[in-house]
Tab-separated table of C-alpha atoms in Angstrom:
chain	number	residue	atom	x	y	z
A	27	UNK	CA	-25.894	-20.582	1.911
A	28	UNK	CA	-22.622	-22.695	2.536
A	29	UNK	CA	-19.467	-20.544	2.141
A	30	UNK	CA	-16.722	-21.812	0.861
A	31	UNK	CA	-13.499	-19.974	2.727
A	32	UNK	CA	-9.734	-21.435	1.581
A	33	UNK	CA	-6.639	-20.138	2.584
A	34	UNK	CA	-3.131	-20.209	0.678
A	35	UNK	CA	-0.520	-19.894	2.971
A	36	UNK	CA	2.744	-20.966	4.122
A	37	UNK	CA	3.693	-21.533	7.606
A	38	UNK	CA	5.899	-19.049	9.090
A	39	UNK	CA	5.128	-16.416	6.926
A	40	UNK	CA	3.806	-13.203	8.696
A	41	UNK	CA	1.834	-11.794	5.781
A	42	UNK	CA	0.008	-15.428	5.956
A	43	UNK	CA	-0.497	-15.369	10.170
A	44	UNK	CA	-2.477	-12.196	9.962
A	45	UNK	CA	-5.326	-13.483	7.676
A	46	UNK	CA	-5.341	-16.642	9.934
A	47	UNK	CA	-5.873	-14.497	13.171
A	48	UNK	CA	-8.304	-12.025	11.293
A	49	UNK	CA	-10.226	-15.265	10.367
A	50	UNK	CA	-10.197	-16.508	13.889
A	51	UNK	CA	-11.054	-13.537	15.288
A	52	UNK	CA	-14.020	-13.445	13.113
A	53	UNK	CA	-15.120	-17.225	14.201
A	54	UNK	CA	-14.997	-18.161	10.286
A	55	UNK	CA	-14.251	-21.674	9.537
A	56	UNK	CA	-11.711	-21.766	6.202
A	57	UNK	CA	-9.757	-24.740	4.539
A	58	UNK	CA	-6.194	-23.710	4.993
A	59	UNK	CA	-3.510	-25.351	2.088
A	60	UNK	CA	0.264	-24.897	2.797
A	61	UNK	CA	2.591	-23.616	-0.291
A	62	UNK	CA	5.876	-24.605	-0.247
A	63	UNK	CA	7.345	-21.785	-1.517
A	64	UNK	CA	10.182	-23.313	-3.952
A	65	UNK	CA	7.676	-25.194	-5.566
A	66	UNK	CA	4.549	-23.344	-5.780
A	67	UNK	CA	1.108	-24.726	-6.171
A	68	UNK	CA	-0.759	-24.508	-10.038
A	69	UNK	CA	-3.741	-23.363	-7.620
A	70	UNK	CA	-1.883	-20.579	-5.972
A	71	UNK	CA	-0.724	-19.549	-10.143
A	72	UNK	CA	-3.777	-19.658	-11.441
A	73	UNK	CA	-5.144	-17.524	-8.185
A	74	UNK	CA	-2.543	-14.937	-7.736
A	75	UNK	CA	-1.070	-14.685	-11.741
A	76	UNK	CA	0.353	-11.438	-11.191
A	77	UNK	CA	2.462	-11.727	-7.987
A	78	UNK	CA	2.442	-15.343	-7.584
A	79	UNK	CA	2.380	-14.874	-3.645
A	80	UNK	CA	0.642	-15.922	-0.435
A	81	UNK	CA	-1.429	-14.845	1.054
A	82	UNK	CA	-4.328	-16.008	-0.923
A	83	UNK	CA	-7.865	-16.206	0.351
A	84	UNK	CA	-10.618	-17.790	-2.202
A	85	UNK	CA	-14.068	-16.989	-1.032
A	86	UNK	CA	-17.046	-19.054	-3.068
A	87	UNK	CA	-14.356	-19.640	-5.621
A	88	UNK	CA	-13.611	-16.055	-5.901
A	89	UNK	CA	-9.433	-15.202	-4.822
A	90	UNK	CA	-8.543	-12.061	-3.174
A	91	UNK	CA	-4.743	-11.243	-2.679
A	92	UNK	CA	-2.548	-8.617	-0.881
A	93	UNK	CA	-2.597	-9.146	2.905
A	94	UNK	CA	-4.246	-5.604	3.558
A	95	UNK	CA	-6.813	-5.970	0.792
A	96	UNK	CA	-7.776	-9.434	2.195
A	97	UNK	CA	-7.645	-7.925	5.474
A	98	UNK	CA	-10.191	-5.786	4.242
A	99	UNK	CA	-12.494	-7.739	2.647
A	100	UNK	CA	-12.832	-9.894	5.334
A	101	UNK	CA	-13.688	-7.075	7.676
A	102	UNK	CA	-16.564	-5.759	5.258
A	103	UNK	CA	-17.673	-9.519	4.490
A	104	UNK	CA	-17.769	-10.738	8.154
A	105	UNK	CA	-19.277	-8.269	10.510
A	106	UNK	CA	-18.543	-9.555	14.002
A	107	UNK	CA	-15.331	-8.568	15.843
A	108	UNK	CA	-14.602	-5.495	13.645
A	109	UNK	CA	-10.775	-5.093	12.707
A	110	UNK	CA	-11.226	-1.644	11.374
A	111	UNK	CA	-12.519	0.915	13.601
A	112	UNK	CA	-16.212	2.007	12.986
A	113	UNK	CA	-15.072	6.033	12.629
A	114	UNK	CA	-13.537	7.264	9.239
A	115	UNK	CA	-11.025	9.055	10.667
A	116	UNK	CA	-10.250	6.778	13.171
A	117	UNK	CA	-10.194	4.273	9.986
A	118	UNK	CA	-7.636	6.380	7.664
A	119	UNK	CA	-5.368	6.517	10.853
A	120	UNK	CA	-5.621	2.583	11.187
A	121	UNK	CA	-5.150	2.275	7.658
A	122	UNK	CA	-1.998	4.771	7.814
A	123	UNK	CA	0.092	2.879	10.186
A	124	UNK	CA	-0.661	-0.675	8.437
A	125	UNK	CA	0.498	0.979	5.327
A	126	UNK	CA	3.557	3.053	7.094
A	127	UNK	CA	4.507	-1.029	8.716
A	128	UNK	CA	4.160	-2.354	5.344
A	129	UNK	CA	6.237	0.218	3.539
A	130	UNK	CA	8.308	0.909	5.425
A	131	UNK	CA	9.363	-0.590	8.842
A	132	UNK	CA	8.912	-4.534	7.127
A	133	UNK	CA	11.412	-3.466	4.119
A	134	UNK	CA	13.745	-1.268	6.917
A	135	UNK	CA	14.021	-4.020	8.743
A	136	UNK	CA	14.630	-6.886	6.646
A	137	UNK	CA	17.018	-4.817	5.064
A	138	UNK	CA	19.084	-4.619	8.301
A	139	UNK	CA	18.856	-7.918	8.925
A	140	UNK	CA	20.369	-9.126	5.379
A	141	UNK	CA	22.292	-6.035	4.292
A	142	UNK	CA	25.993	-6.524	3.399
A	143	UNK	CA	28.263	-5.663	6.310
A	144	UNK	CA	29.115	-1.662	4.855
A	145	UNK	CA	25.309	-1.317	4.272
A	146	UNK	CA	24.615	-2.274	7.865
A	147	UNK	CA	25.209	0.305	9.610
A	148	UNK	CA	22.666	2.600	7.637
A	149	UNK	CA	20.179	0.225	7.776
A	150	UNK	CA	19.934	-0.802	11.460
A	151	UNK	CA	19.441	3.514	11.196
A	152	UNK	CA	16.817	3.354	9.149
A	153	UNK	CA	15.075	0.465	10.992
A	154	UNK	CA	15.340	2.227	14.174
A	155	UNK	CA	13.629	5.335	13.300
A	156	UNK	CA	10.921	3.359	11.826
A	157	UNK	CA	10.207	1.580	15.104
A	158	UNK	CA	10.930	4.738	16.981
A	159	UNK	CA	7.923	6.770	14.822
A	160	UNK	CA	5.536	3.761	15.320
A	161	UNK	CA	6.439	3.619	19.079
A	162	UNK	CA	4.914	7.108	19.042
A	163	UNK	CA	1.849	5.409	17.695
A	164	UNK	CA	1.085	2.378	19.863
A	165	UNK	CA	1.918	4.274	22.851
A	166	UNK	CA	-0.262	4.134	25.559
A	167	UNK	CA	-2.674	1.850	24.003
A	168	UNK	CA	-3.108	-1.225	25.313
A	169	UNK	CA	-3.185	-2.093	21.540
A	170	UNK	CA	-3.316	0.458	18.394
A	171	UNK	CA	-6.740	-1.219	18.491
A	172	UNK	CA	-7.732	0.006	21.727
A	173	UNK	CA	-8.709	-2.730	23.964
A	174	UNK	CA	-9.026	-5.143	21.568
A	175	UNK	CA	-7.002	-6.594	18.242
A	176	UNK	CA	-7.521	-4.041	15.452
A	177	UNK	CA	-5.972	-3.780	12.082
A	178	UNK	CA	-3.025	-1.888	12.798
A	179	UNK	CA	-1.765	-4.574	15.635
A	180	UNK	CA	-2.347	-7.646	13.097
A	181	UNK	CA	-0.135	-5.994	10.876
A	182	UNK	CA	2.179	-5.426	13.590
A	183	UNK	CA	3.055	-8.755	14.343
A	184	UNK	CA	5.685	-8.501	12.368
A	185	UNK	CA	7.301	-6.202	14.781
A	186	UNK	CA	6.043	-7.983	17.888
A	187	UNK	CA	7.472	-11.580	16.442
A	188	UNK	CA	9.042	-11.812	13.617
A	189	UNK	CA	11.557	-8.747	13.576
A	190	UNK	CA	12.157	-10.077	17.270
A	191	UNK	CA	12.883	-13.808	16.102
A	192	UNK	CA	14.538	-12.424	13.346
A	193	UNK	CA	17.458	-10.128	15.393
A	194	UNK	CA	18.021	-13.419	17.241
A	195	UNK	CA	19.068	-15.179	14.584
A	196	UNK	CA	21.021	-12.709	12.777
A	197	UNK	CA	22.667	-11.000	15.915
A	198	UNK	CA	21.701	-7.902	14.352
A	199	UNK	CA	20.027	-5.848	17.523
A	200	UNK	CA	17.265	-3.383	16.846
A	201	UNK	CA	14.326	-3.750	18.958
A	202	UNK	CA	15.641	-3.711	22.533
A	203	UNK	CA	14.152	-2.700	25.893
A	204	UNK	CA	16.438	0.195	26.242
A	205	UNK	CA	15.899	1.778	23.304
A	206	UNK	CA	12.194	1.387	22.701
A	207	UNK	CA	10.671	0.767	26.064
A	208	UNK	CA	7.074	1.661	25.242
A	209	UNK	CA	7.099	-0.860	21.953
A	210	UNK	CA	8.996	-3.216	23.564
A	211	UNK	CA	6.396	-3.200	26.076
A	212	UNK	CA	3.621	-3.291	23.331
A	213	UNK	CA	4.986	-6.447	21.922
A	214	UNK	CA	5.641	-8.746	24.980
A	215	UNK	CA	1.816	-8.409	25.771
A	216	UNK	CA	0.845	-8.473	22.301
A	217	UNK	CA	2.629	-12.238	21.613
A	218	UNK	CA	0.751	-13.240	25.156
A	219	UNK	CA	-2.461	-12.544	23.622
A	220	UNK	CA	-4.549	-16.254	22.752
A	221	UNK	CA	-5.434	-15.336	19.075
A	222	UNK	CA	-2.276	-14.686	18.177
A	223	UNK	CA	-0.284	-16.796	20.229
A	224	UNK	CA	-1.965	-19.582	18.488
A	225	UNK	CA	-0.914	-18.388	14.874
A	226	UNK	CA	2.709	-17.865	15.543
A	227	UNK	CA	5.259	-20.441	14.678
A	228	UNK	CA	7.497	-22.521	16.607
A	229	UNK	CA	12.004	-21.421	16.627
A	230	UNK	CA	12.077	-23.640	13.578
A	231	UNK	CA	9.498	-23.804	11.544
A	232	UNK	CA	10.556	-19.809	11.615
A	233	UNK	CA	14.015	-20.756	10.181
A	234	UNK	CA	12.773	-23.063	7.337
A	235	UNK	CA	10.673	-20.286	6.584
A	236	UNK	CA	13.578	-17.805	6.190
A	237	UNK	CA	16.050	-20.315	4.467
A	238	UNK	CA	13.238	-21.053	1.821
A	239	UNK	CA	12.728	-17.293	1.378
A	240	UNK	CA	16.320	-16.710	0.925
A	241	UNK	CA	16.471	-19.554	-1.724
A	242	UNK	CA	14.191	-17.503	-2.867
A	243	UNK	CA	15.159	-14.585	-3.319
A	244	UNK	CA	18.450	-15.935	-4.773
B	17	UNK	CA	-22.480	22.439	10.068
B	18	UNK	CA	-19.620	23.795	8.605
B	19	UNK	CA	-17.343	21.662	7.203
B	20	UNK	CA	-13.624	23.089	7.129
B	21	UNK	CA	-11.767	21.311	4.275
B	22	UNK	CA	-7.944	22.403	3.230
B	23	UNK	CA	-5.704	20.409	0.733
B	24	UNK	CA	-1.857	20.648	1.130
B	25	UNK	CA	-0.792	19.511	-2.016
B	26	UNK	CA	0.840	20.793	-5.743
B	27	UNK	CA	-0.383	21.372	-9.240
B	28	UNK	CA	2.714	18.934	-10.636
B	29	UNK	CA	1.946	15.889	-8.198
B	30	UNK	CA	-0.357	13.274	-9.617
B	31	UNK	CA	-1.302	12.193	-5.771
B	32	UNK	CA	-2.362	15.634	-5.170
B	33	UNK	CA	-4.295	16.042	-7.933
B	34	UNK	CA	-6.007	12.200	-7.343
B	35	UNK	CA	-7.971	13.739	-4.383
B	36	UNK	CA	-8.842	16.948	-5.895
B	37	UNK	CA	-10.817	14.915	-8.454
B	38	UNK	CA	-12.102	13.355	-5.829
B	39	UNK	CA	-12.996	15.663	-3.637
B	40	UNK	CA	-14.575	17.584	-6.430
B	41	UNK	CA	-16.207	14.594	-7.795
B	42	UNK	CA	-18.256	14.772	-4.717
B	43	UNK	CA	-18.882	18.796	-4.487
B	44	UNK	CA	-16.779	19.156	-1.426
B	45	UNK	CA	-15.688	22.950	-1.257
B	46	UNK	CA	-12.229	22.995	0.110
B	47	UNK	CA	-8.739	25.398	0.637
B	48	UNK	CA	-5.529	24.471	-1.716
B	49	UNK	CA	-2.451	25.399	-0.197
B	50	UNK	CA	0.224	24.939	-2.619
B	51	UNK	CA	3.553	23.180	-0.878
B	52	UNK	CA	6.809	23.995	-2.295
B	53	UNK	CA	8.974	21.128	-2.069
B	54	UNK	CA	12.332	22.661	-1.460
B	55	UNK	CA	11.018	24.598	1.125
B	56	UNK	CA	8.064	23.159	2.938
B	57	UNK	CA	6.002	24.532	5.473
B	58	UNK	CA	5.752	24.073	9.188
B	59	UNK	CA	2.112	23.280	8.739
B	60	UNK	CA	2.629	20.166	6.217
B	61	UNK	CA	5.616	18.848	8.687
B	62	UNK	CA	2.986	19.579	11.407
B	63	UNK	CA	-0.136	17.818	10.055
B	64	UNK	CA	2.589	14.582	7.817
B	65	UNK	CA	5.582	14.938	10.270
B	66	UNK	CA	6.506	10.826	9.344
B	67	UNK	CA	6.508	11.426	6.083
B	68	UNK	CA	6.482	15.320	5.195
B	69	UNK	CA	4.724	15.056	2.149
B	70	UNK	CA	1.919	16.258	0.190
B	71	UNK	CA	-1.213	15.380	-0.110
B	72	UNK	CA	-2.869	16.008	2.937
B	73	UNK	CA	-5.998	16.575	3.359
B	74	UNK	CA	-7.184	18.645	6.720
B	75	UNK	CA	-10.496	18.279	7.299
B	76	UNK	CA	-12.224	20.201	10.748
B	77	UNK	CA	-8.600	20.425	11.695
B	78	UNK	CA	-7.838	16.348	11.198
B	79	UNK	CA	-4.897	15.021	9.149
B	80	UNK	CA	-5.019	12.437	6.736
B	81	UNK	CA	-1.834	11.894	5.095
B	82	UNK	CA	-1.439	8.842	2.560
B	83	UNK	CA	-3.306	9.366	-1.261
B	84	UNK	CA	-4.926	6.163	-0.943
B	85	UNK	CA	-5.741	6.503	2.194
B	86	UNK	CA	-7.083	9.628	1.863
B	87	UNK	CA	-9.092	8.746	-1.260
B	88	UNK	CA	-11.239	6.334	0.803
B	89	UNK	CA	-11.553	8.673	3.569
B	90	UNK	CA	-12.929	10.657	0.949
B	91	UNK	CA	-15.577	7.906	-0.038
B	92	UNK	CA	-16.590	7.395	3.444
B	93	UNK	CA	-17.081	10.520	4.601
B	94	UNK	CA	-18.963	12.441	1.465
B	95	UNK	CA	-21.555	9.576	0.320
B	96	UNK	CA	-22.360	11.034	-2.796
B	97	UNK	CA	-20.594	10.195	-6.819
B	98	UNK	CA	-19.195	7.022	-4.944
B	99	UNK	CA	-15.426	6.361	-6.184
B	100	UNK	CA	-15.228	2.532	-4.897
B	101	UNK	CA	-17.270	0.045	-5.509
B	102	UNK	CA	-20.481	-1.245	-3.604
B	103	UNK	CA	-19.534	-4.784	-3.588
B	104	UNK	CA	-16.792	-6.379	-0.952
B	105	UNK	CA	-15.260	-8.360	-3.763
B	106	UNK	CA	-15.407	-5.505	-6.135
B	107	UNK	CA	-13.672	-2.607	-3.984
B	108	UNK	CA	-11.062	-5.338	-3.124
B	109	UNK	CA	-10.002	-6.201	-6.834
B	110	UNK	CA	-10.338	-2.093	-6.792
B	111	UNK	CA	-7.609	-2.089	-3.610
B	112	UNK	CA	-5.515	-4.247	-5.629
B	113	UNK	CA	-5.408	-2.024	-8.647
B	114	UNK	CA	-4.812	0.940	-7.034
B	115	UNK	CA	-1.735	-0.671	-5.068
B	116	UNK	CA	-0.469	-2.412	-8.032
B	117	UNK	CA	-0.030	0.992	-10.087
B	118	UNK	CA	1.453	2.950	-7.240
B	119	UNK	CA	4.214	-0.228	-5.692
B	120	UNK	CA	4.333	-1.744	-9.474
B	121	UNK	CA	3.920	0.552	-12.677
B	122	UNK	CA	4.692	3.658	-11.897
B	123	UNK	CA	8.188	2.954	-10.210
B	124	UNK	CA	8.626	0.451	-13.310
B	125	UNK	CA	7.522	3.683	-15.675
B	126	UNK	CA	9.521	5.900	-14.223
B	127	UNK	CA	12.549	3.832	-13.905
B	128	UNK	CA	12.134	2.969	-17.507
B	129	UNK	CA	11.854	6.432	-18.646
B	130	UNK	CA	15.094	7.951	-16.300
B	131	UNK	CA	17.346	5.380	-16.169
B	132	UNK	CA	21.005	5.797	-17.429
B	133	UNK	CA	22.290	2.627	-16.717
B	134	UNK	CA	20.371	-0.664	-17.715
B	135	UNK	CA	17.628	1.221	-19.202
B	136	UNK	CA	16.651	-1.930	-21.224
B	137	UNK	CA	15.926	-4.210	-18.244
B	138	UNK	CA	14.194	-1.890	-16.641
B	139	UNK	CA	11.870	-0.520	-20.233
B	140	UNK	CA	11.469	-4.391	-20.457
B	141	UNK	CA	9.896	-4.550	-16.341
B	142	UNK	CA	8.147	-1.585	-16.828
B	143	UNK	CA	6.309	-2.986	-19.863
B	144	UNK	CA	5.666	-5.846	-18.250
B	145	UNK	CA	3.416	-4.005	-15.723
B	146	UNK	CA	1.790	-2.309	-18.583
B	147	UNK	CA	0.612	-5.301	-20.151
B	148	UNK	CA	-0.672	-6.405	-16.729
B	149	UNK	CA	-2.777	-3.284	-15.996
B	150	UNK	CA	-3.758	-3.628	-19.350
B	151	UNK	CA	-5.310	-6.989	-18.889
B	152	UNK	CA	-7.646	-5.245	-16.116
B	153	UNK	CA	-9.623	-3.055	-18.550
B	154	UNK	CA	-10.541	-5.730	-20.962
B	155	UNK	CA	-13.033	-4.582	-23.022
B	156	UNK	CA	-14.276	-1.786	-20.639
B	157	UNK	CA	-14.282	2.105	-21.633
B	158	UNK	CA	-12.445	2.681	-18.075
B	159	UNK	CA	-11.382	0.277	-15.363
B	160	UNK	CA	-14.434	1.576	-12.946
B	161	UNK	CA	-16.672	0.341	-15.897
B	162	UNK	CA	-18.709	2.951	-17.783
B	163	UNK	CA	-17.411	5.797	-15.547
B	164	UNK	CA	-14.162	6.289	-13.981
B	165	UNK	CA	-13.884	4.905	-10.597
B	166	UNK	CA	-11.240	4.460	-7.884
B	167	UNK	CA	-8.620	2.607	-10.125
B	168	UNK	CA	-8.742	4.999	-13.164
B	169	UNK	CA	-8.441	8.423	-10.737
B	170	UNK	CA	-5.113	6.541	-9.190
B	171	UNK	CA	-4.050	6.069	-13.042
B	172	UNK	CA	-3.608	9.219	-13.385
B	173	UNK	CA	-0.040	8.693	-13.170
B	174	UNK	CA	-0.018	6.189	-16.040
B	175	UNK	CA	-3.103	7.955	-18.050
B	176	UNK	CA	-0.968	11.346	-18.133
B	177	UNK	CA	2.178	11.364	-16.178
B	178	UNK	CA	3.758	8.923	-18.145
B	179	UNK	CA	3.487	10.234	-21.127
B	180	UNK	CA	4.735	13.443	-20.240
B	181	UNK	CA	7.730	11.981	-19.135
B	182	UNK	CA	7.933	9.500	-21.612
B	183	UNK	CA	7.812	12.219	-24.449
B	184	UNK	CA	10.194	14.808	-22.064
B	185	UNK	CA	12.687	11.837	-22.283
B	186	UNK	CA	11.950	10.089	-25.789
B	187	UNK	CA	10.722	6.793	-24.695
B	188	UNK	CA	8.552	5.483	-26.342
B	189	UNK	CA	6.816	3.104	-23.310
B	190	UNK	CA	2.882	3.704	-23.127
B	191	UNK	CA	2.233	3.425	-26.770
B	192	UNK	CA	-0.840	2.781	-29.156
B	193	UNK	CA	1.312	-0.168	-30.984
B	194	UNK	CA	2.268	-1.805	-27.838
B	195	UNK	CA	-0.710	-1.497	-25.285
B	196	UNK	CA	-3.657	-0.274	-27.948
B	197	UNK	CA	-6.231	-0.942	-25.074
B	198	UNK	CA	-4.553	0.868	-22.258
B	199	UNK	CA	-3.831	3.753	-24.768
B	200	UNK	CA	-7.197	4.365	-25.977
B	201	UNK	CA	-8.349	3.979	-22.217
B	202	UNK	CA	-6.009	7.252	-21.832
B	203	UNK	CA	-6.895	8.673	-24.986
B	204	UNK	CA	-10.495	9.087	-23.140
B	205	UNK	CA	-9.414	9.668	-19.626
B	206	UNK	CA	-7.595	12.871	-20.338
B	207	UNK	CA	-10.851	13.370	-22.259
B	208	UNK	CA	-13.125	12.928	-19.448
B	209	UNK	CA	-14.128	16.554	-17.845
B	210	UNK	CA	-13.544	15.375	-13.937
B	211	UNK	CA	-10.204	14.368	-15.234
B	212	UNK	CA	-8.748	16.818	-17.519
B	213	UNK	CA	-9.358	19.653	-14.962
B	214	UNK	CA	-6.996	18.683	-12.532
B	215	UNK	CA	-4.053	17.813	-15.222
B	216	UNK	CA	-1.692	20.388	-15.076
B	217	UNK	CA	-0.401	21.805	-18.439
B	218	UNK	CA	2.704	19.374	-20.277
B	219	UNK	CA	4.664	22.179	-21.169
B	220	UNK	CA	5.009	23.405	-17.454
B	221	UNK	CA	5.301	19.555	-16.151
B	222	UNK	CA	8.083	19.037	-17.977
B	223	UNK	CA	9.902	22.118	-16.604
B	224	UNK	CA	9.108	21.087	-13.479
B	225	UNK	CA	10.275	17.078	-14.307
B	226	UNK	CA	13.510	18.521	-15.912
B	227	UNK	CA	14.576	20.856	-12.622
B	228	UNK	CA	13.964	17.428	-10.473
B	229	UNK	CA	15.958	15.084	-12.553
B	230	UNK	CA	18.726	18.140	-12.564
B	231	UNK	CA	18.488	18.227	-8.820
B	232	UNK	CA	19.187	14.300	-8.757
B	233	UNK	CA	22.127	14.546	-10.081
């Protein structure tokens, strides 16, 4: 049976990097189609009505949305190279700390990053104790995984990368090695490894990215 | 073996009750320990120390913290009455559901019915999301299909929260005029047996809604 995988996405976009590294991971073979995303795509409308957002995956025609729901599906859908580990408990905690990066340390930090100069100082707080609480989780672990990519450290790549990227540009310091050795630790090895190396992108493809979001969000 | 279950949760949260339908859904015997919010105990910040929050659900001593999370822990671990669907593509459009109620409509709902200050922006947002979930049931008795499934136990914010609050406050949001599909869907749900008992009385929700909003002020 031929299977039809597609991919809405838009290049620098973390949310859109993990389902190409789950993908990859998996061996699966997709169609990938770039959205611009200040002129989005009648496709990507007619696939994701309700929040109008990549990432989209279309499987046989059918569209699945929500990075951690697509993660999902494509972890029950394609068996090899599990994401999610095989125990429940072990799964719940996986799922946990995707939600707890999600919810909280993505919004923390992008709030510190683009908060108005008197909200700053709060924010970078906030951020920092959300890093500090997941470098209690990754600790020790080669990855939250174990030794291999799991679920928890594909949704981490915003930390690893993009939060990185993202204090360069704005000057705004959070993740250092001082203050978070352990994580800090975590993410240099995580951005070495060859999956995800591959589906990072390059100093300015990152900053088109982040202008157009901005534009955006305007 | 024995199976040690306890529940840290309270009769006025809707997350707490979601997995005590659940977890009597699928005849799991378990321990309630009632959490008081303004004075929790060193067992819930012990067993949901990042967030400190109820529900969480010990089970042979193991934490889950998270109502969605829990809720498929739930489903994976006790096979029987399954809450999510069989099907990949299925339990995904489930996923989305469930998340879209919890990050969308109920923070639109809730804004809609407390706000002081641009309430009709926000009544406006909030019925937006309505109208969206609304479009998921189509012309089924309950958004799990003939029986209530994953998405309708995680509406139980919208199915009976909201309209506590919304008739503690006078808003007039989840209506049979406005959404006359999504309010005959609750019309049943707070019908349906494994619903109705775990929803705490109105009359003692409201007390309970009223000392909060006082205590946000």
């Amino acid at each position: 049976m031929a299977e039809e995988v597609k991919l809405f996405g838009t290049c620098g976009s973390p949310f859109s990097s993990r389902i190409q590294v789950a993908l990859k991971l998996k061996g699966i073979s997709y169609e990938y189609i770039e959205e611009d995303l200040t002129n989005k795509s009648p496709l990507l409308l007619k696939y994701n009505p309700i929040h109008k957002k990549i990432p989209v995956l279309l499987h046989n025609g059918k569209p699945i949305v929500e990075s951690l729901v697509i993660l999902e599906y494509i972890d029950e859908t394609w068996k090899a190279n599990p994401i999610l580990p095989e125990d429940p408990y072990d799964r719940a905690t996986a799922r946990f700390w995707a939600k707890y990066i999600d919810e909280k340390c993505v919004a923390a930090a992008v709030k510190a990053f683009w908060a108005e100069e008197k909200e700053r100082e709060k924010a970078v707080e906030e951020a920092c104790e959300c890093l500090k609480t997941l470098e209690g989780a990754l600790k020790d672990k080669k990855f939250a995984g174990g030794e291999t990519l799991g679920l928890v450290d594909i949704a981490a790549s915003f930390i690893a990368f993009w939060l990185r990227s993202f204090q360069e540009i704005s000057g705004v310091e959070l993740l250092t090695e001082e203050k978070f050795p352990d994580l800090f630790k975590w993410c240099e090895e995580y951005v070495e490894h060859p999956i995800i190396k591959e589906h990072l992108p390059s100093r300015d493809e990152l900053i088109v990215f982040v202008n157009k979001r901005r534009q955006n969000l305007k | 073996m024995g199976d040690e279950v306890k529940l840290f949760g309270s009769w006025a949260s809707p997350f707490s009750r979601r997995v005590e339908i659940a977890l009597k859904l699928k005849g799991v015997s378990y321990e309630f320990i009632q959490e008081d919010f303004s004075n929790k105990s060193p067992l819930l910040l012990k067993y949901n120390p990042v967030h400190k929050k109820v529900p969480v659900l010990l089970h042979n001593g193991k934490p889950i913290a998270e109502s969605l999370v829990i809720l498929e822990y739930i489903d994976e671990t006790w096979k029987g009455n399954p809450i999510y669907p069989e099907d990949p593509y299925e339990r995904a459009v489930a996923r989305f559901w469930a998340k879209f109620i919890d990050e969308k409509c109920m923070p639109a709902a809730w804004k809609a019915c407390t706000a002081e200050e641009e309430q009709e922006k926000a009544m406006e947002e909030a019925c937006e999301c309505l109208k969206t979930l609304e479009g998921a049931l189509k012309d089924k008795k309950f958004f799990g299909g003939e029986t209530v499934g994953l998405v309708d136990i995680v509406a139980n914010t919208i199915g009976f929260w909201l309209k506590v609050i919304q008739e503690m406050m006078g808003v007039k949001l989840l209506t049979a005029e406005k959404f006359p599909v999504l309010f005959k869907w609750s019309e049943e749900y707070v019908g349906c047996p494994i619903i109705k008992r775990d929803l705490p009385p109105s009359d003692e929700l409201m007390v309970h809604f009223r000392a909060i909003l006082k205590r946000a002020k």
